[in-house]
Coordinates of C-alpha atoms and ligand atoms in Angstrom, one line a residue:
M1 CA -32.0 -9.4 -16.3
T2 CA -31.7 -11.1 -12.8
A3 CA -30.0 -14.1 -12.4
A4 CA -30.9 -14.8 -8.3
G5 CA -34.3 -14.2 -8.6
S6 CA -37.1 -10.7 -7.6
P7 CA -35.5 -9.4 -4.7
R8 CA -38.0 -8.2 -3.1
E9 CA -39.8 -5.1 -4.6
A10 CA -38.8 -2.7 -0.8
P11 CA -37.4 -3.3 2.1
R12 CA -39.1 -4.9 5.2
D13 CA -38.3 -1.6 7.2
G14 CA -39.4 0.9 4.2
R15 CA -36.5 2.8 4.9
A16 CA -33.2 1.0 4.0
L17 CA -32.2 -2.0 2.0
L18 CA -30.1 -3.6 4.2
I19 CA -27.5 -6.4 1.7
A20 CA -25.5 -9.1 3.8
Q21 CA -22.1 -10.3 2.2
L22 CA -20.9 -13.3 3.2
T23 CA -17.3 -14.4 1.4
D24 CA -14.8 -16.8 2.1
I25 CA -16.4 -19.8 3.7
H26 CA -14.3 -22.1 2.4
V27 CA -16.3 -25.1 2.9
G28 CA -14.4 -28.9 2.5
F29 CA -11.1 -27.6 3.3
A30 CA -11.2 -30.5 6.7
P31 CA -13.8 -32.5 4.5
D32 CA -13.4 -36.0 7.0
A33 CA -14.8 -33.8 10.0
G34 CA -17.9 -34.1 8.5
A35 CA -20.5 -32.0 10.2
D36 CA -18.1 -30.7 12.9
E37 CA -15.4 -29.2 10.0
L38 CA -14.5 -25.9 11.5
N39 CA -15.2 -23.6 8.5
L40 CA -19.1 -24.8 9.0
V41 CA -19.0 -24.6 12.2
R42 CA -18.6 -20.7 12.1
L43 CA -21.1 -20.6 8.8
K44 CA -23.6 -22.0 11.1
A45 CA -22.6 -18.8 13.2
V46 CA -23.2 -16.5 11.5
L47 CA -26.0 -17.9 9.5
A48 CA -27.1 -17.6 12.3
R49 CA -26.7 -14.0 13.5
V50 CA -27.7 -12.3 9.8
L51 CA -30.9 -14.5 9.4
G52 CA -31.4 -14.5 13.3
G53 CA -30.1 -11.3 15.0
P54 CA -32.4 -8.3 14.8
N55 CA -30.8 -6.7 11.1
Q56 CA -32.1 -8.5 8.7
P57 CA -31.7 -8.6 5.2
D58 CA -33.2 -8.3 1.7
L59 CA -30.4 -9.9 0.0
L60 CA -28.1 -12.2 0.7
V61 CA -24.2 -11.9 -1.1
L62 CA -21.7 -14.8 -1.1
S63 CA -18.3 -12.9 -2.6
G64 CA -16.7 -15.9 -3.3
D65 CA -14.4 -19.2 -1.9
L66 CA -18.0 -20.3 -1.1
T67 CA -16.0 -24.0 -1.3
D68 CA -12.2 -25.1 -0.3
H69 CA -12.1 -27.3 -2.9
G70 CA -15.4 -27.1 -5.6
D71 CA -16.4 -30.3 -4.9
A72 CA -19.9 -31.4 -5.3
A73 CA -20.6 -32.5 -1.9
S74 CA -18.4 -29.2 -0.7
F75 CA -21.6 -27.4 -2.1
A76 CA -24.7 -29.5 -1.2
R77 CA -22.8 -29.0 3.2
L78 CA -22.9 -25.1 1.8
T79 CA -26.4 -24.8 0.2
A80 CA -27.8 -27.5 2.6
L81 CA -27.2 -24.5 5.1
L82 CA -29.3 -21.9 2.7
A83 CA -32.0 -23.7 2.7
D84 CA -33.8 -21.3 4.7
C85 CA -32.5 -18.6 3.5
P86 CA -36.0 -16.4 3.4
C87 CA -34.2 -13.5 0.8
P88 CA -32.6 -14.0 -2.4
I89 CA -28.8 -15.5 -2.5
L90 CA -26.5 -14.4 -4.9
P91 CA -23.9 -16.6 -5.8
M92 CA -20.7 -15.5 -6.4
I93 CA -17.4 -17.5 -7.6
G94 CA -14.0 -17.6 -5.9
N95 CA -10.5 -18.9 -6.7
H96 CA -11.3 -22.2 -4.7
D97 CA -14.7 -22.9 -7.1
S98 CA -15.6 -23.9 -9.5
R99 CA -17.7 -22.8 -12.0
A100 CA -19.1 -26.8 -12.7
G101 CA -19.7 -26.9 -8.9
M102 CA -21.8 -23.3 -8.5
L103 CA -23.6 -24.2 -11.3
G104 CA -24.7 -27.1 -9.7
A105 CA -25.3 -26.1 -6.1
F106 CA -27.1 -22.7 -7.2
A107 CA -29.9 -23.5 -9.8
Q108 CA -30.5 -19.4 -10.0
L109 CA -27.1 -19.1 -12.3
R110 CA -27.2 -19.7 -15.5
P111 CA -23.5 -19.0 -17.5
A112 CA -23.2 -15.9 -19.9
K113 CA -21.4 -15.5 -23.0
G114 CA -17.9 -17.4 -22.6
G115 CA -19.5 -19.9 -19.7
F116 CA -18.8 -16.2 -16.5
L117 CA -20.7 -16.5 -14.0
H118 CA -21.3 -12.5 -14.1
Y119 CA -24.7 -10.6 -13.6
V120 CA -26.9 -7.9 -12.4
V121 CA -30.1 -7.8 -10.0
D122 CA -31.8 -4.6 -10.4
A123 CA -32.6 -4.6 -6.5
P124 CA -35.4 -2.0 -4.5
M125 CA -35.1 1.2 -3.9
G126 CA -33.1 1.8 -7.2
L127 CA -30.0 -0.1 -6.3
R128 CA -28.2 -1.7 -9.4
I129 CA -26.1 -4.8 -8.2
I130 CA -23.3 -5.8 -10.3
C131 CA -21.8 -9.7 -9.8
L132 CA -18.7 -9.7 -11.6
D133 CA -16.4 -12.9 -12.4
T134 CA -13.2 -12.5 -11.8
F135 CA -12.0 -16.7 -11.6
E136 CA -9.5 -18.4 -13.7
E137 CA -9.1 -21.9 -13.7
G138 CA -5.8 -22.9 -12.5
R139 CA -5.2 -19.7 -10.6
H140 CA -4.9 -18.3 -7.2
G141 CA -4.9 -15.0 -8.3
G142 CA -8.1 -12.9 -10.3
A143 CA -8.5 -12.3 -14.0
F144 CA -10.5 -9.6 -15.7
C145 CA -10.1 -10.3 -19.6
E146 CA -11.0 -8.5 -22.6
A147 CA -15.1 -10.2 -22.8
R148 CA -15.3 -9.5 -19.1
A149 CA -14.4 -5.6 -19.7
S150 CA -16.3 -5.4 -22.5
W151 CA -20.0 -6.7 -20.8
L152 CA -19.4 -4.8 -17.9
T153 CA -18.4 -2.0 -20.3
D154 CA -21.6 -2.5 -21.8
R155 CA -23.5 -3.0 -18.4
L156 CA -21.6 0.3 -17.0
T157 CA -23.2 2.3 -20.3
E158 CA -27.1 1.4 -20.5
A159 CA -27.6 2.8 -16.4
P160 CA -24.9 5.9 -16.3
D161 CA -26.8 7.0 -14.1
Q162 CA -28.3 4.7 -11.7
P163 CA -26.5 3.9 -8.4
T164 CA -24.5 1.1 -9.2
M165 CA -22.9 -1.4 -6.3
I166 CA -20.2 -3.8 -8.0
F167 CA -19.1 -7.4 -6.3
M168 CA -16.7 -8.9 -6.5
H169 CA -14.4 -11.9 -4.9
H170 CA -10.2 -10.5 -5.9
P171 CA -9.3 -7.3 -4.3
P172 CA -7.3 -5.6 -7.9
L173 CA -4.8 -3.7 -5.5
A174 CA -1.3 -4.7 -3.5
T175 CA -2.7 -4.2 0.2
G176 CA 0.4 -5.0 1.7
I177 CA -0.5 -8.3 2.8
D178 CA 2.4 -9.1 0.5
W179 CA 1.8 -13.5 0.3
M180 CA -1.8 -12.3 -0.9
D181 CA -0.9 -9.4 -2.7
P182 CA -1.5 -9.2 -6.7
A183 CA 1.4 -7.9 -8.5
P184 CA 0.7 -3.9 -8.7
D185 CA 0.7 -3.7 -13.0
E186 CA -1.1 -7.4 -13.1
P187 CA -2.8 -6.5 -16.7
W188 CA -6.4 -7.5 -15.6
I189 CA -6.2 -4.2 -13.4
A190 CA -5.1 -2.1 -15.8
R191 CA -7.8 -3.2 -17.6
L192 CA -10.4 -3.2 -14.4
R193 CA -9.0 0.2 -13.9
A194 CA -9.5 1.6 -17.6
V195 CA -13.0 0.3 -17.6
L196 CA -14.4 1.8 -13.9
E197 CA -12.4 5.3 -14.1
G198 CA -15.1 7.9 -14.7
Q199 CA -18.2 5.3 -13.5
H200 CA -19.8 8.0 -11.3
Q201 CA -22.6 6.1 -10.7
V202 CA -20.8 3.3 -9.3
Q203 CA -21.2 3.7 -5.0
A204 CA -19.1 1.6 -4.5
V205 CA -16.5 -1.7 -5.0
H206 CA -16.6 -5.0 -2.3
C207 CA -14.8 -7.8 -2.6
G208 CA -13.6 -10.9 -0.4
H209 CA -10.7 -13.5 -1.0
L210 CA -7.9 -10.9 1.9
H211 CA -10.0 -12.0 4.7
R212 CA -9.7 -9.4 6.4
P213 CA -11.8 -5.9 6.8
I214 CA -9.9 -3.2 4.8
T215 CA -10.8 0.1 3.0
T216 CA -9.3 1.7 0.2
R217 CA -10.3 3.2 -2.7
F218 CA -9.2 1.7 -6.8
A219 CA -10.4 3.9 -9.5
G220 CA -11.9 6.9 -7.6
I221 CA -14.2 4.2 -6.5
P222 CA -14.6 3.8 -2.5
L223 CA -13.6 0.0 -2.5
G224 CA -13.9 -2.4 1.0
V225 CA -12.4 -6.2 1.3
T226 CA -15.2 -8.0 3.9
P227 CA -13.4 -10.2 6.4
S228 CA -14.3 -13.6 5.7
V229 CA -16.4 -16.9 7.4
A230 CA -13.3 -18.8 7.4
P231 CA -9.9 -18.4 9.2
L232 CA -8.6 -14.5 9.2
V233 CA -6.1 -14.1 7.6
A234 CA -3.3 -12.5 10.0
M235 CA -2.3 -8.4 9.4
A236 CA 1.2 -8.9 8.8
L237 CA 2.6 -6.2 6.6
Q238 CA 5.6 -6.2 6.0
A239 CA 7.5 -7.6 3.1
I240 CA 8.2 -11.2 2.1
D241 CA 11.0 -12.9 0.9
Q242 CA 9.9 -16.5 0.1
D243 CA 12.7 -18.4 0.0
A244 CA 14.0 -17.1 3.8
P245 CA 10.4 -18.6 6.5
D246 CA 10.5 -15.5 9.3
D247 CA 7.5 -17.4 11.4
R248 CA 5.2 -14.6 10.8
E249 CA 1.4 -15.4 11.5
L250 CA -0.3 -15.7 8.0
I251 CA -3.8 -17.7 9.7
T252 CA -5.7 -16.7 12.3
T253 CA -8.8 -18.1 14.7
E254 CA -10.0 -14.4 14.8
P255 CA -14.1 -14.4 14.6
P256 CA -15.9 -15.1 11.5
A257 CA -17.4 -12.0 10.2
Y258 CA -19.7 -10.5 7.7
A259 CA -20.7 -6.9 6.4
L260 CA -24.0 -5.0 6.1
H261 CA -24.4 -2.5 3.4
R262 CA -26.9 -0.2 4.0
W263 CA -28.6 1.7 1.0
D264 CA -30.9 4.3 1.4
G265 CA -31.7 5.6 -1.8
K266 CA -29.0 8.1 -1.7
R267 CA -26.2 6.6 0.8
L268 CA -24.5 3.7 1.0
V269 CA -23.5 2.2 3.9
S270 CA -21.5 -0.6 4.8
H271 CA -20.7 -2.0 8.3
Y272 CA -19.0 -4.8 9.9
E273 CA -19.7 -7.1 12.5
S274 CA -17.8 -10.3 13.8
V275 CA -19.9 -13.1 14.9
G276 CA -19.3 -14.6 18.8
D277 CA -20.3 -15.0 21.8
W278 CA -20.1 -11.4 22.5
E279 CA -22.3 -10.0 26.3
V280 CA -25.1 -7.2 25.8
L281 CA -23.3 -4.5 28.3
A282 CA -26.4 -2.1 27.9
R283 CA -29.9 -2.5 26.5
F284 CA -32.4 0.6 25.9
T285 CA -34.3 -0.1 29.2
Q286 CA -36.0 2.9 30.8
G287 CA -33.3 3.2 32.8
L288 CA -31.4 4.4 30.0
Q289 CA -34.4 6.0 28.7
P290 CA -32.8 10.0 29.7
M291 CA -30.0 8.9 28.0
I292 CA -30.7 8.3 24.7
Q293 CA -33.8 10.9 25.1
G294 CA -31.0 13.1 25.6
M295 CA -28.8 11.9 22.4
L296 CA -31.8 12.0 20.2
A297 CA -32.7 15.3 21.5
E298 CA -29.4 17.0 20.1
R299 CA -30.9 16.1 16.0
G300 CA -34.2 18.9 16.9
Ligands
FE2_1 FE1 -10.2 -17.2 0.6
FE2_2 FE1 -9.9 -16.3 -2.7

């Protein structure tokens, strides 16, 4: 089952599969700004780096909150910017999106039984990618009902030995960013943990939603949160009292960022890059060639 088109048979460089992950774009947060909307400006900068930089991805995962209100106009602005993307796109729903909006925007999506927008992609180099749907209408936090647990169990059971990577919008755990965190005993989290425990083929779970770079483990599996394209959530790790506003930082203009997951057939490694107007301070020139040669000589 492939819901996002057929990825290339093999990565271009012949060495590793590169999966770019952009998350929490929130197009339409300030629709009156038109093309000058901050979130569109940030998206253009990230796309220019991801698609025009030195690390051309083989797949582009969009892990939810692609729009701010799930409306067709915002999805249209998003897909217009993605029109020239040369690699397959794996779109996923977040709590700010809508299933109707997603289906209207991405022709490659087909609702599964129950209407869920979850699917499997057989990627090159033997990697299986599972994109989950943790959306529940009207809810900020995640959801993972019995129907979705049954679907994921079937998907994992049918390929128990194939290296698998899971994407989902909502991290299923508390990280210390109190106003964004779920309660640790939410039933959907226990349900997901029960499905994933002991599934040794799962290399990692990668999420969005928290607008910050975070790593941890869940059900014994490495779990990463990719920072957002839209403004970031501040790293404020103190418990919050909703009845006592304390002027803490909530949202910042830290630069937009994305993840680049590298699968070499044996190991999954995840890189994160912020996108800004940086200067390059050193390049591989003849002047630095002796240093590079010396370093590589150590590899034997
Ligand atoms: Fe978000
Ligand atoms: Fe979200």
